[in-house]
Amino acid sequence: MLTRPRLQNLQLLPGKMVRLACGVLTLIALPLASYAQSTSKPIPSIEKQGEHFRLLVDGSPYLMLGGQLHNSDTSNADDLNKALDVLAGWHANTAEVPIYWEAIEPKQGQFDFSSVDLAIQAARKRELHLVFLWFGTWKNGESHYVPEWVKRDKQKFTRVQGSRGEETEIISPLCRAAMEADTHAFSALMQHIKSVDEAQRTVLMMQVENEPGLFGTDRDYSEASNHLFDGPVPKELLSFLESHRQQLSAAMAAVWNQSPKSGSWKQVFGELAPEAFSGWLVSNYVNTVATAGKHEYPLPMYVNVWLIEGVERPGRWPSGGATVNVLDIWKAAAPGIDILAPDIYYPKFYDVAAQYTRPDNPLLVPETNFNPYFVAFAYTTFGHFNGIGFSPFGIDDVQKGGAPAAIGSLFEDAYGVLRPMLPLIARYQYTGKLHPILQGLANGEDWKESIRVGDRLAANIDFTATFDPAKGRACGMIIELAPDDFVVMGTGFDVTFREMEGPLRDAQLISIEEGTFQGDHWMPSRRLNGDERHVSLPDKSTILRVRVAR
Ligand code: DGJ
């Protein structure tokens, strides 16, 4: 059950019952709503120009430097506030906060948005933006966040049947009543967010469901579902796959190239058929929910994905979620979803990030390991993949002290230098002038790395920190502001700039300054010369501006 907001929040949020356009009664928080009428900013949006994507917030490109709270935090005001304090302390700019269908619609048609208002107030107090995670029909491929009135009524809200005829607790993607109920609740939520946040735009994006799909089975084996599975694959899906055959994921291309391209799911998709079938049903369902929500308030919307890790079968991950196997089916069925976003707990971060960076999909990492090894991937996400967001999961673990607190310090250190640089990094995305640096393991990248920067120079990087995945590793970025002007940021490495033309020599260093950016303005804090005349980043993250002779 939702814990009522504490006294302080109740005073902030005197409510008023109002009737929404969709006919339901809802509690509107007056101070938020009345403030909403006083100013106006453009609604956050995803802009696509050719193959380049930008998340626009207040009209400017925005990179989400975020963190995700634990699942139950929004049910308790103290937990929520403490978790947001962690993110504010790190200089994160965005909090990903779960909100629960069961808390928002405890009785059918009666809405309680106090948890939503509480999160918005708490975020504003700390100047954080919010991404709301809609724990609706599906959460990790199960249905534990549906309200009690859905849980209890199995006749109306039908469940997935497993392959041995067993009943599961998962709402079936074929259940129209559930889809309509979820859609209704999500629409009411979006209408509420609009009413309280239209002016300030604290909420910048919505995650629709959470790792949707069917956990523990590859598809629904109910009679109705079997009938559809044996029937023909819908024509619109076939024609989408055919017209997009050049850009299909490798997994789907392998199937499609061998496929007869019409017939039953089994005939068209072979072994992939159960997952493809589930992908089609789940993506259509989620698209219906998202599209109705956007109709009320068109924030960008994404779906997060439980990835395939290792050699496994669908059902070990929520079958029908937007894995690489069926990502193209989601693109066909769910135009209301702007981004398919991988939850990257998998150490092969680059492989996954590459699969989800496509001309029809920007990289957003809504969840990643809260672990020292993963800190460096913030640079990878923004610098290598032109990604729009990065967010470790379960950041409030730092409050336990000990090892989690030490991990928190690593994120705090990296975020501290990334945050002021985000507008500049956003500006240089897609230009080839961002060069992320991360200490690896495979081919000696635990010692050295060498990067070509611009036409004329090489940056030879020597890692000064010992590679230790448990304690953190060197990471950072070089940004080419001009052929003779660089930002070098990060921790744990030295850089030597070498001339790649003319006589063999190092580049002549004109100046090295420590400092930071405020918008476009460089704010030097120390000029390094004499004994300190080195491009050397210590074990605390630093920003240097390095000018070399032309
Ligand atoms: C992925 C889910 O999306 C999160 O809500 C959370 O359950 C994490 N897994 C836990 O690792």
Coordinates of C-alpha atoms and ligand atoms in Angstrom, one line a residue:
M1 CA 0.0 0.0 0.0
L2 CA 1.1 3.5 -0.6
T3 CA 2.3 5.2 2.5
R4 CA 0.6 8.5 2.7
P5 CA 2.9 11.5 2.2
R6 CA 4.3 12.8 5.5
L7 CA 2.8 15.9 7.2
Q8 CA 5.1 18.3 5.4
N9 CA 4.0 17.0 2.0
L10 CA 0.3 16.9 3.0
Q11 CA 0.6 20.6 3.8
L12 CA 2.1 21.2 0.4
L13 CA -0.6 19.3 -1.4
P14 CA -4.1 20.2 -0.4
G15 CA -6.2 18.4 -2.9
K16 CA -9.4 19.0 -4.8
M17 CA -11.5 16.3 -6.5
V18 CA -12.0 17.1 -10.2
R19 CA -13.5 15.2 -13.1
L20 CA -11.1 14.4 -15.9
A21 CA -12.0 14.4 -19.6
C22 CA -12.1 10.6 -19.5
G23 CA -14.8 10.9 -16.8
V24 CA -13.0 9.9 -13.7
L25 CA -12.6 11.7 -10.4
T26 CA -9.1 12.6 -9.4
L27 CA -7.4 14.4 -6.6
I28 CA -5.5 17.4 -8.0
A29 CA -2.8 18.9 -5.9
L30 CA -3.5 22.6 -5.9
P31 CA -0.2 24.3 -5.4
L32 CA 1.4 22.4 -8.3
A33 CA -1.6 22.9 -10.5
S34 CA -2.0 26.6 -9.8
Y35 CA 1.7 27.2 -10.3
A36 CA 1.4 25.4 -13.6
Q37 CA -0.6 28.3 -15.1
S38 CA 2.1 30.9 -14.4
T39 CA 4.9 30.1 -17.0
S40 CA 5.3 28.1 -20.1
K41 CA 8.2 26.1 -21.6
P42 CA 8.2 23.8 -24.6
I43 CA 7.3 20.2 -23.8
P44 CA 10.3 17.8 -23.8
S45 CA 10.6 16.1 -27.2
I46 CA 12.8 13.9 -29.2
E47 CA 14.0 15.6 -32.4
K48 CA 15.2 13.5 -35.3
Q49 CA 17.3 15.0 -38.1
G50 CA 18.4 12.3 -40.5
E51 CA 19.9 9.7 -38.3
H52 CA 20.7 12.1 -35.4
F53 CA 18.5 12.2 -32.3
R54 CA 18.3 14.8 -29.6
L55 CA 16.2 14.9 -26.5
L56 CA 15.1 18.6 -26.2
V57 CA 14.3 19.9 -22.8
D58 CA 13.4 23.6 -22.5
G59 CA 14.2 23.7 -26.2
S60 CA 17.8 22.7 -25.8
P61 CA 19.6 19.3 -26.3
Y62 CA 19.6 17.5 -23.0
L63 CA 21.7 14.5 -21.8
M64 CA 20.2 12.6 -18.9
L65 CA 22.8 12.0 -16.3
G66 CA 20.6 9.9 -14.1
G67 CA 20.1 7.3 -11.5
Q68 CA 17.2 4.9 -10.8
L69 CA 15.6 4.4 -7.4
H70 CA 14.8 1.0 -5.9
N71 CA 11.4 -0.4 -6.8
S72 CA 9.6 0.4 -3.6
D73 CA 10.9 3.9 -2.9
T74 CA 7.9 5.8 -4.1
S75 CA 5.7 4.1 -1.5
N76 CA 7.6 5.9 1.3
A77 CA 8.3 9.6 1.4
D78 CA 11.4 9.2 3.4
D79 CA 12.9 6.7 1.1
L80 CA 12.1 8.8 -1.9
N81 CA 13.5 11.9 -0.4
K82 CA 16.7 10.2 0.7
A83 CA 17.2 8.6 -2.7
L84 CA 16.8 12.0 -4.4
D85 CA 19.3 13.5 -2.0
V86 CA 21.8 10.9 -3.3
L87 CA 21.3 12.0 -6.8
A88 CA 21.4 15.7 -6.0
G89 CA 24.6 15.1 -4.1
W90 CA 26.1 13.5 -7.2
H91 CA 25.1 16.4 -9.5
A92 CA 22.9 14.1 -11.5
N93 CA 20.3 16.0 -13.5
T94 CA 17.5 13.3 -13.7
A95 CA 15.9 10.8 -11.3
E96 CA 14.1 7.8 -12.6
V97 CA 11.3 7.2 -10.2
P98 CA 8.8 4.3 -10.3
I99 CA 5.1 4.9 -9.9
Y100 CA 2.6 2.1 -9.4
W101 CA -0.7 1.4 -11.0
E102 CA -1.9 -0.3 -7.8
A103 CA -1.2 2.9 -5.8
I104 CA -2.6 5.3 -8.4
E105 CA -5.9 3.5 -9.0
P106 CA -6.6 1.5 -5.8
K107 CA -10.3 1.3 -6.7
Q108 CA -11.3 1.2 -10.3
G109 CA -11.9 4.7 -11.7
Q110 CA -10.8 6.4 -8.5
F111 CA -7.4 8.0 -8.8
D112 CA -4.9 9.0 -6.2
F113 CA -2.0 10.9 -7.6
S114 CA -0.4 11.8 -4.3
S115 CA 2.7 9.6 -5.0
V116 CA 3.2 11.4 -8.3
D117 CA 2.9 14.8 -6.7
L118 CA 5.2 13.8 -4.0
A119 CA 7.9 12.8 -6.5
I120 CA 7.4 16.0 -8.5
Q121 CA 7.7 18.2 -5.4
A122 CA 10.8 16.3 -4.2
A123 CA 12.5 16.5 -7.5
R124 CA 11.8 20.2 -7.9
K125 CA 13.2 20.9 -4.5
R126 CA 16.5 19.4 -5.6
E127 CA 16.3 20.9 -9.2
L128 CA 16.2 17.4 -10.7
H129 CA 14.2 16.3 -13.7
L130 CA 12.1 13.2 -13.5
V131 CA 11.5 10.2 -15.7
F132 CA 8.5 8.3 -14.4
L133 CA 8.5 4.5 -14.7
W134 CA 5.0 3.2 -15.2
F135 CA 4.7 -0.1 -13.4
G136 CA 1.5 -1.1 -15.0
T137 CA 0.5 -4.4 -16.5
W138 CA 4.1 -5.6 -16.7
K139 CA 7.1 -5.3 -14.4
N140 CA 10.0 -7.6 -15.2
G141 CA 7.6 -9.8 -17.3
E142 CA 5.2 -10.3 -14.4
S143 CA 2.1 -8.5 -13.3
H144 CA 2.5 -7.7 -9.6
Y145 CA 1.8 -4.0 -9.8
V146 CA -1.7 -4.3 -11.2
P147 CA -4.3 -3.1 -8.7
E148 CA -6.0 -5.5 -6.3
W149 CA -9.2 -5.3 -8.3
V150 CA -7.3 -6.6 -11.3
K151 CA -5.4 -9.2 -9.4
R152 CA -8.7 -10.7 -7.9
D153 CA -10.7 -10.8 -11.1
K154 CA -9.1 -13.5 -13.2
Q155 CA -12.3 -14.0 -15.3
K156 CA -12.2 -10.5 -16.6
F157 CA -8.4 -9.9 -16.5
T158 CA -7.2 -13.1 -18.1
R159 CA -3.8 -14.6 -17.4
V160 CA -1.2 -16.1 -19.6
Q161 CA -1.4 -19.9 -19.7
G162 CA 2.0 -21.8 -19.7
S163 CA 2.8 -24.6 -22.2
R164 CA 1.8 -27.3 -19.7
G165 CA -1.6 -25.7 -19.3
E166 CA -0.6 -24.0 -16.0
E167 CA -2.1 -20.7 -15.0
T168 CA 0.4 -17.9 -14.4
E169 CA 0.0 -14.6 -12.6
I170 CA 1.0 -12.7 -15.8
I171 CA -1.8 -10.7 -17.5
S172 CA -2.2 -11.9 -21.0
P173 CA -1.3 -9.5 -23.8
L174 CA -4.5 -10.7 -25.4
C175 CA -6.6 -9.4 -22.6
R176 CA -8.5 -6.5 -24.0
A177 CA -10.1 -5.6 -20.6
A178 CA -6.6 -5.3 -19.0
M179 CA -5.3 -3.3 -21.9
E180 CA -8.2 -0.9 -21.7
A181 CA -7.9 -0.6 -17.9
D182 CA -4.2 0.1 -18.2
T183 CA -4.7 2.6 -21.0
H184 CA -7.4 4.4 -18.9
A185 CA -5.1 4.6 -15.9
F186 CA -2.1 5.7 -17.9
S187 CA -4.2 8.4 -19.7
A188 CA -5.5 9.7 -16.4
L189 CA -1.9 9.8 -15.2
M190 CA -0.7 11.7 -18.2
Q191 CA -3.5 14.1 -17.9
H192 CA -2.6 14.7 -14.3
I193 CA 1.1 15.2 -15.0
K194 CA 0.1 17.8 -17.6
S195 CA -2.2 19.6 -15.1
V196 CA 0.6 19.9 -12.5
D197 CA 3.7 20.1 -14.7
E198 CA 2.9 21.8 -17.9
A199 CA 4.6 25.0 -16.8
Q200 CA 7.7 23.7 -15.1
R201 CA 8.3 20.5 -17.1
T202 CA 10.0 18.7 -14.3
V203 CA 8.8 15.4 -15.9
L204 CA 10.7 14.9 -19.1
M205 CA 10.0 11.3 -20.2
M206 CA 7.8 8.3 -19.4
Q207 CA 8.9 4.7 -19.3
V208 CA 5.8 2.7 -20.3
E209 CA 5.6 -0.6 -18.3
N210 CA 8.8 -2.1 -17.0
E211 CA 10.6 -4.8 -19.0
P212 CA 7.3 -5.9 -20.5
G213 CA 6.9 -9.4 -21.8
L214 CA 6.1 -12.9 -20.4
F215 CA 8.5 -14.2 -17.8
G216 CA 8.7 -18.0 -17.5
T217 CA 7.0 -18.9 -20.8
D218 CA 7.8 -18.1 -24.4
R219 CA 4.1 -17.3 -25.2
D220 CA 0.6 -17.5 -24.0
Y221 CA -0.7 -21.1 -24.6
S222 CA -4.4 -20.3 -23.9
E223 CA -6.9 -21.6 -26.5
A224 CA -7.4 -18.1 -27.9
S225 CA -3.7 -17.5 -28.2
N226 CA -3.0 -20.9 -29.8
H227 CA -5.7 -20.1 -32.4
L228 CA -4.0 -16.9 -33.3
F229 CA -0.5 -18.5 -33.3
D230 CA -1.7 -21.0 -35.8
G231 CA -3.2 -18.3 -38.0
P232 CA -1.5 -16.0 -40.5
V233 CA 1.1 -13.4 -39.5
P234 CA -0.6 -10.0 -39.9
K235 CA 0.1 -8.4 -43.3
E236 CA 1.3 -5.1 -41.8
L237 CA 4.0 -6.8 -39.9
L238 CA 5.2 -8.8 -43.0
S239 CA 5.3 -5.7 -45.2
F240 CA 7.1 -3.7 -42.5
L241 CA 9.8 -6.3 -42.2
E242 CA 10.2 -6.5 -46.0
S243 CA 10.3 -2.8 -46.5
H244 CA 12.9 -2.4 -43.7
R245 CA 15.0 -5.5 -44.6
Q246 CA 18.1 -3.4 -45.0
Q247 CA 18.1 -2.3 -41.3
L248 CA 16.8 -5.4 -39.5
S249 CA 18.8 -6.6 -36.5
A250 CA 21.2 -9.4 -37.3
A251 CA 19.0 -11.9 -35.5
M252 CA 15.9 -10.9 -37.3
A253 CA 17.7 -10.6 -40.7
A254 CA 18.9 -14.2 -40.4
V255 CA 15.3 -15.4 -39.9
W256 CA 13.7 -13.1 -42.4
N257 CA 16.2 -13.9 -45.2
Q258 CA 15.2 -17.6 -45.0
S259 CA 11.5 -16.9 -44.4
P260 CA 8.7 -17.7 -46.9
K261 CA 7.3 -14.3 -45.9
S262 CA 3.8 -15.4 -45.4
G263 CA 1.9 -18.1 -43.5
S264 CA 1.6 -18.9 -39.9
W265 CA 3.9 -17.6 -37.2
K266 CA 5.8 -20.9 -37.2
Q267 CA 6.1 -20.9 -41.0
V268 CA 7.3 -17.3 -41.2
F269 CA 9.5 -17.1 -38.1
G270 CA 10.6 -20.8 -37.5
E271 CA 12.2 -21.2 -34.1
L272 CA 11.7 -17.5 -33.4
A273 CA 7.9 -17.9 -33.8
P274 CA 6.9 -17.9 -30.1
E275 CA 9.0 -14.9 -29.2
A276 CA 8.0 -13.0 -32.4
F277 CA 4.3 -13.8 -31.7
S278 CA 4.7 -12.5 -28.1
G279 CA 6.6 -9.5 -29.3
W280 CA 3.8 -8.6 -31.7
L281 CA 1.1 -8.9 -29.0
V282 CA 3.0 -7.2 -26.2
S283 CA 4.2 -4.3 -28.4
N284 CA 0.7 -3.7 -29.7
Y285 CA -0.6 -3.6 -26.2
V286 CA 2.1 -1.2 -24.9
N287 CA 1.7 1.0 -28.0
T288 CA -2.0 1.3 -27.2
V289 CA -1.3 2.4 -23.7
A290 CA 1.5 4.8 -24.7
T291 CA -0.4 6.4 -27.6
A292 CA -3.5 7.1 -25.4
G293 CA -1.1 8.7 -22.8
K294 CA 0.5 10.8 -25.4
H295 CA -2.9 12.0 -26.6
E296 CA -3.3 13.5 -23.1
Y297 CA 0.3 14.9 -22.8
P298 CA 2.8 14.0 -25.5
L299 CA 6.0 13.4 -23.5
P300 CA 8.7 11.2 -25.1
M301 CA 8.1 7.6 -24.2
Y302 CA 10.3 4.6 -24.0
V303 CA 10.2 0.9 -23.2
N304 CA 13.0 -0.8 -21.3
V305 CA 14.3 -4.2 -22.2
W306 CA 15.5 -7.2 -20.2
L307 CA 18.3 -8.4 -22.4
I308 CA 19.2 -11.9 -23.5
E309 CA 22.3 -12.8 -21.5
G310 CA 24.2 -15.9 -22.8
V311 CA 22.6 -18.9 -24.5
E312 CA 19.1 -18.9 -23.2
R313 CA 15.5 -19.4 -24.4
P314 CA 12.7 -16.9 -24.4
G315 CA 10.9 -17.0 -21.0
R316 CA 14.3 -16.8 -19.2
W317 CA 13.9 -13.2 -20.2
P318 CA 10.4 -11.7 -20.6
S319 CA 9.4 -13.2 -23.9
G320 CA 8.1 -10.5 -26.3
G321 CA 10.1 -7.7 -24.7
A322 CA 12.1 -5.7 -27.3
T323 CA 15.2 -8.0 -27.4
V324 CA 17.4 -7.9 -30.5
N325 CA 15.5 -10.8 -31.8
V326 CA 12.2 -8.9 -32.0
L327 CA 13.2 -5.3 -31.8
D328 CA 12.1 -4.8 -35.4
I329 CA 8.7 -6.2 -34.6
W330 CA 8.4 -3.5 -31.9
K331 CA 9.4 -0.9 -34.4
A332 CA 6.6 -2.1 -36.7
A333 CA 3.9 -2.3 -34.0
A334 CA 4.8 0.5 -31.6
P335 CA 5.3 3.9 -33.3
G336 CA 4.0 5.5 -30.1
I337 CA 7.2 4.4 -28.4
D338 CA 10.1 6.7 -29.2
I339 CA 13.0 4.6 -27.9
L340 CA 13.7 0.9 -27.1
A341 CA 16.1 1.1 -24.3
P342 CA 18.4 -1.7 -23.1
D343 CA 18.9 -2.3 -19.4
I344 CA 22.6 -3.1 -19.6
Y345 CA 23.7 -5.2 -16.7
Y346 CA 25.7 -7.2 -19.1
P347 CA 29.5 -6.6 -19.0
K348 CA 29.6 -6.5 -22.8
F349 CA 28.3 -3.0 -22.8
Y350 CA 29.6 -2.0 -26.2
D351 CA 27.9 -4.9 -28.0
V352 CA 24.5 -4.2 -26.5
A353 CA 24.8 -0.4 -26.9
A354 CA 25.7 -1.0 -30.6
Q355 CA 22.7 -3.1 -31.1
Y356 CA 20.4 -0.4 -29.8
T357 CA 22.0 2.5 -31.6
R358 CA 20.2 2.5 -34.9
P359 CA 18.9 5.0 -37.5
D360 CA 15.5 4.4 -35.9
N361 CA 16.6 4.3 -32.3
P362 CA 18.9 6.4 -30.2
L363 CA 20.8 4.9 -27.2
L364 CA 19.2 5.4 -23.9
V365 CA 20.5 3.3 -21.0
P366 CA 17.7 3.5 -18.4
E367 CA 19.4 0.9 -16.1
T368 CA 22.9 -0.3 -15.7
N369 CA 24.9 -1.9 -12.9
F370 CA 25.5 0.2 -9.8
N371 CA 29.0 -1.2 -9.9
P372 CA 32.5 0.4 -10.3
Y373 CA 33.1 -1.3 -13.6
F374 CA 30.1 0.5 -15.1
V375 CA 30.9 4.1 -14.2
A376 CA 33.1 4.5 -17.2
F377 CA 30.2 3.6 -19.5
A378 CA 28.7 7.1 -18.9
Y379 CA 31.5 8.4 -21.2
T380 CA 30.9 5.6 -23.7
T381 CA 27.1 6.2 -23.8
F382 CA 27.4 10.0 -24.5
G383 CA 30.8 10.0 -26.3
H384 CA 30.9 6.9 -28.4
F385 CA 27.2 6.1 -29.0
N386 CA 25.8 9.7 -29.0
G387 CA 23.4 8.4 -26.4
I388 CA 20.8 10.5 -24.6
G389 CA 20.8 9.0 -21.2
F390 CA 22.7 6.9 -18.7
S391 CA 21.4 5.7 -15.3
P392 CA 22.7 3.2 -12.8
F393 CA 20.0 1.2 -10.9
G394 CA 19.5 1.2 -7.2
I395 CA 21.5 4.3 -6.4
D396 CA 20.1 4.6 -2.8
D397 CA 22.2 1.6 -1.9
V398 CA 24.9 4.1 -0.9
Q399 CA 22.9 4.7 2.3
K400 CA 23.9 1.3 3.5
G401 CA 27.5 2.6 3.8
G402 CA 30.5 0.3 3.2
A403 CA 31.1 -0.9 -0.3
P404 CA 27.9 0.7 -1.8
A405 CA 29.0 4.1 -0.4
A406 CA 32.4 3.7 -2.1
I407 CA 30.7 2.8 -5.4
G408 CA 28.5 5.9 -4.9
S409 CA 31.7 8.0 -4.6
L410 CA 32.9 6.8 -8.0
F411 CA 29.6 7.8 -9.6
E412 CA 29.7 11.1 -7.8
D413 CA 33.2 11.7 -8.9
A414 CA 32.4 11.0 -12.6
Y415 CA 29.1 12.9 -12.5
G416 CA 30.8 15.9 -10.9
V417 CA 32.8 16.6 -14.0
L418 CA 30.3 15.3 -16.5
R419 CA 27.5 17.5 -15.3
P420 CA 28.9 20.9 -16.3
M421 CA 30.1 19.5 -19.6
L422 CA 26.8 18.1 -20.7
P423 CA 25.7 21.0 -22.9
L424 CA 29.1 21.0 -24.7
I425 CA 29.1 17.2 -25.1
A426 CA 25.6 17.3 -26.5
R427 CA 26.7 19.9 -29.0
Y428 CA 29.7 17.8 -30.1
Q429 CA 27.7 14.5 -30.5
Y430 CA 27.7 13.1 -34.0
T431 CA 30.7 15.3 -35.0
G432 CA 33.4 12.7 -34.4
K433 CA 35.1 15.1 -32.0
L434 CA 34.2 13.3 -28.8
H435 CA 36.8 10.6 -27.9
P436 CA 35.8 8.6 -24.8
I437 CA 38.6 6.9 -22.9
L438 CA 38.2 3.8 -20.8
Q439 CA 40.6 1.5 -19.3
G440 CA 39.8 -2.1 -20.4
L441 CA 41.3 -5.5 -20.1
A442 CA 41.3 -7.4 -23.3
N443 CA 44.2 -6.3 -25.4
G444 CA 46.4 -4.4 -23.1
E445 CA 44.0 -1.4 -22.7
D446 CA 44.7 -1.7 -19.0
W447 CA 48.0 0.0 -19.7
K448 CA 47.7 2.3 -22.7
E449 CA 45.3 3.5 -25.3
S450 CA 46.0 5.6 -28.5
I451 CA 43.5 7.8 -30.2
R452 CA 43.7 9.8 -33.4
V453 CA 42.4 13.3 -32.6
G454 CA 41.7 15.5 -35.6
D455 CA 43.8 15.5 -38.8
R456 CA 47.2 16.1 -37.2
L457 CA 47.5 14.6 -33.8
A458 CA 47.5 11.4 -31.8
A459 CA 46.7 11.3 -28.1
N460 CA 48.7 8.6 -26.4
I461 CA 47.1 7.7 -23.1
D462 CA 49.0 6.0 -20.3
F463 CA 46.8 4.8 -17.5
T464 CA 48.1 5.7 -14.1
A465 CA 45.5 3.9 -12.1
T466 CA 45.7 0.1 -11.7
F467 CA 42.9 -1.7 -13.5
D468 CA 40.6 -3.1 -10.9
P469 CA 37.0 -3.7 -11.9
A470 CA 36.0 -3.9 -8.3
K471 CA 37.5 -0.5 -7.4
G472 CA 36.9 1.5 -10.5
R473 CA 39.1 2.3 -13.5
A474 CA 40.5 5.1 -15.5
C475 CA 37.9 6.8 -17.7
G476 CA 37.3 10.1 -19.4
M477 CA 37.0 11.9 -22.7
I478 CA 38.9 14.1 -25.0
I479 CA 36.8 16.8 -26.8
E480 CA 38.3 18.5 -29.8
L481 CA 37.1 22.1 -29.6
A482 CA 39.5 23.0 -32.4
P483 CA 42.5 21.3 -34.1
D484 CA 44.7 23.0 -31.4
D485 CA 42.3 23.2 -28.5
F486 CA 41.1 20.2 -26.4
V487 CA 39.2 19.4 -23.3
V488 CA 40.7 16.5 -21.5
M489 CA 38.4 15.2 -18.7
G490 CA 38.3 12.2 -16.4
T491 CA 40.5 10.4 -14.0
G492 CA 43.5 8.1 -13.9
F493 CA 45.5 8.8 -17.0
D494 CA 48.2 10.9 -18.6
V495 CA 48.0 12.1 -22.2
T496 CA 50.9 12.9 -24.6
F497 CA 49.8 14.6 -27.8
R498 CA 52.0 13.6 -30.8
E499 CA 52.4 15.2 -34.2
M500 CA 51.4 12.8 -36.9
E501 CA 52.8 15.0 -39.7
G502 CA 56.3 16.5 -40.3
P503 CA 59.3 15.6 -38.1
L504 CA 58.7 13.0 -35.3
R505 CA 57.9 15.1 -32.2
D506 CA 55.4 15.7 -29.4
A507 CA 53.0 18.6 -30.0
Q508 CA 54.1 21.8 -28.4
L509 CA 52.0 22.6 -25.4
I510 CA 50.9 26.3 -25.3
S511 CA 48.9 26.1 -22.1
I512 CA 47.3 23.7 -19.7
E513 CA 44.5 24.9 -17.4
E514 CA 42.3 23.2 -14.8
G515 CA 38.8 24.5 -14.7
T516 CA 35.2 23.9 -15.8
F517 CA 32.7 25.1 -18.3
Q518 CA 29.7 27.3 -17.4
G519 CA 27.6 27.0 -20.5
D520 CA 30.0 27.9 -23.3
H521 CA 32.4 29.8 -21.1
W522 CA 35.6 28.2 -19.9
M523 CA 36.2 29.1 -16.2
P524 CA 39.9 28.4 -15.5
S525 CA 40.7 27.7 -11.9
R526 CA 44.5 27.0 -12.1
R527 CA 47.2 27.2 -14.8
L528 CA 49.6 24.3 -14.8
N529 CA 53.2 25.0 -15.7
G530 CA 56.7 24.3 -14.5
D531 CA 56.7 21.0 -12.5
E532 CA 53.0 20.6 -13.3
R533 CA 53.3 21.1 -17.0
H534 CA 51.7 17.7 -17.8
V535 CA 48.4 16.6 -19.2
S536 CA 47.8 14.4 -16.2
L537 CA 44.5 13.5 -14.6
P538 CA 44.8 12.4 -11.0
D539 CA 42.7 9.9 -9.1
K540 CA 40.0 12.5 -8.7
S541 CA 38.1 13.4 -11.9
T542 CA 39.4 16.7 -13.4
I543 CA 38.7 18.9 -16.4
L544 CA 41.7 20.3 -18.2
R545 CA 41.8 22.6 -21.2
V546 CA 44.9 22.0 -23.3
R547 CA 46.1 24.2 -26.1
V548 CA 48.8 23.1 -28.5
A549 CA 50.7 25.0 -31.2
R550 CA 49.4 24.6 -34.7
Ligands
DGJ1 C1 15.5 -4.6 -13.8 C2 14.2 -4.0 -13.5 O1 13.8 -3.2 -14.6 C3 14.3 -3.1 -12.2 O2 13.0 -2.6 -11.9 C4 14.9 -3.9 -11.1 O3 14.0 -5.0 -10.8 C5 16.2 -4.4 -11.5 N1 16.1 -5.3 -12.7 C6 16.9 -5.2 -10.4 O4 18.2 -5.6 -10.8

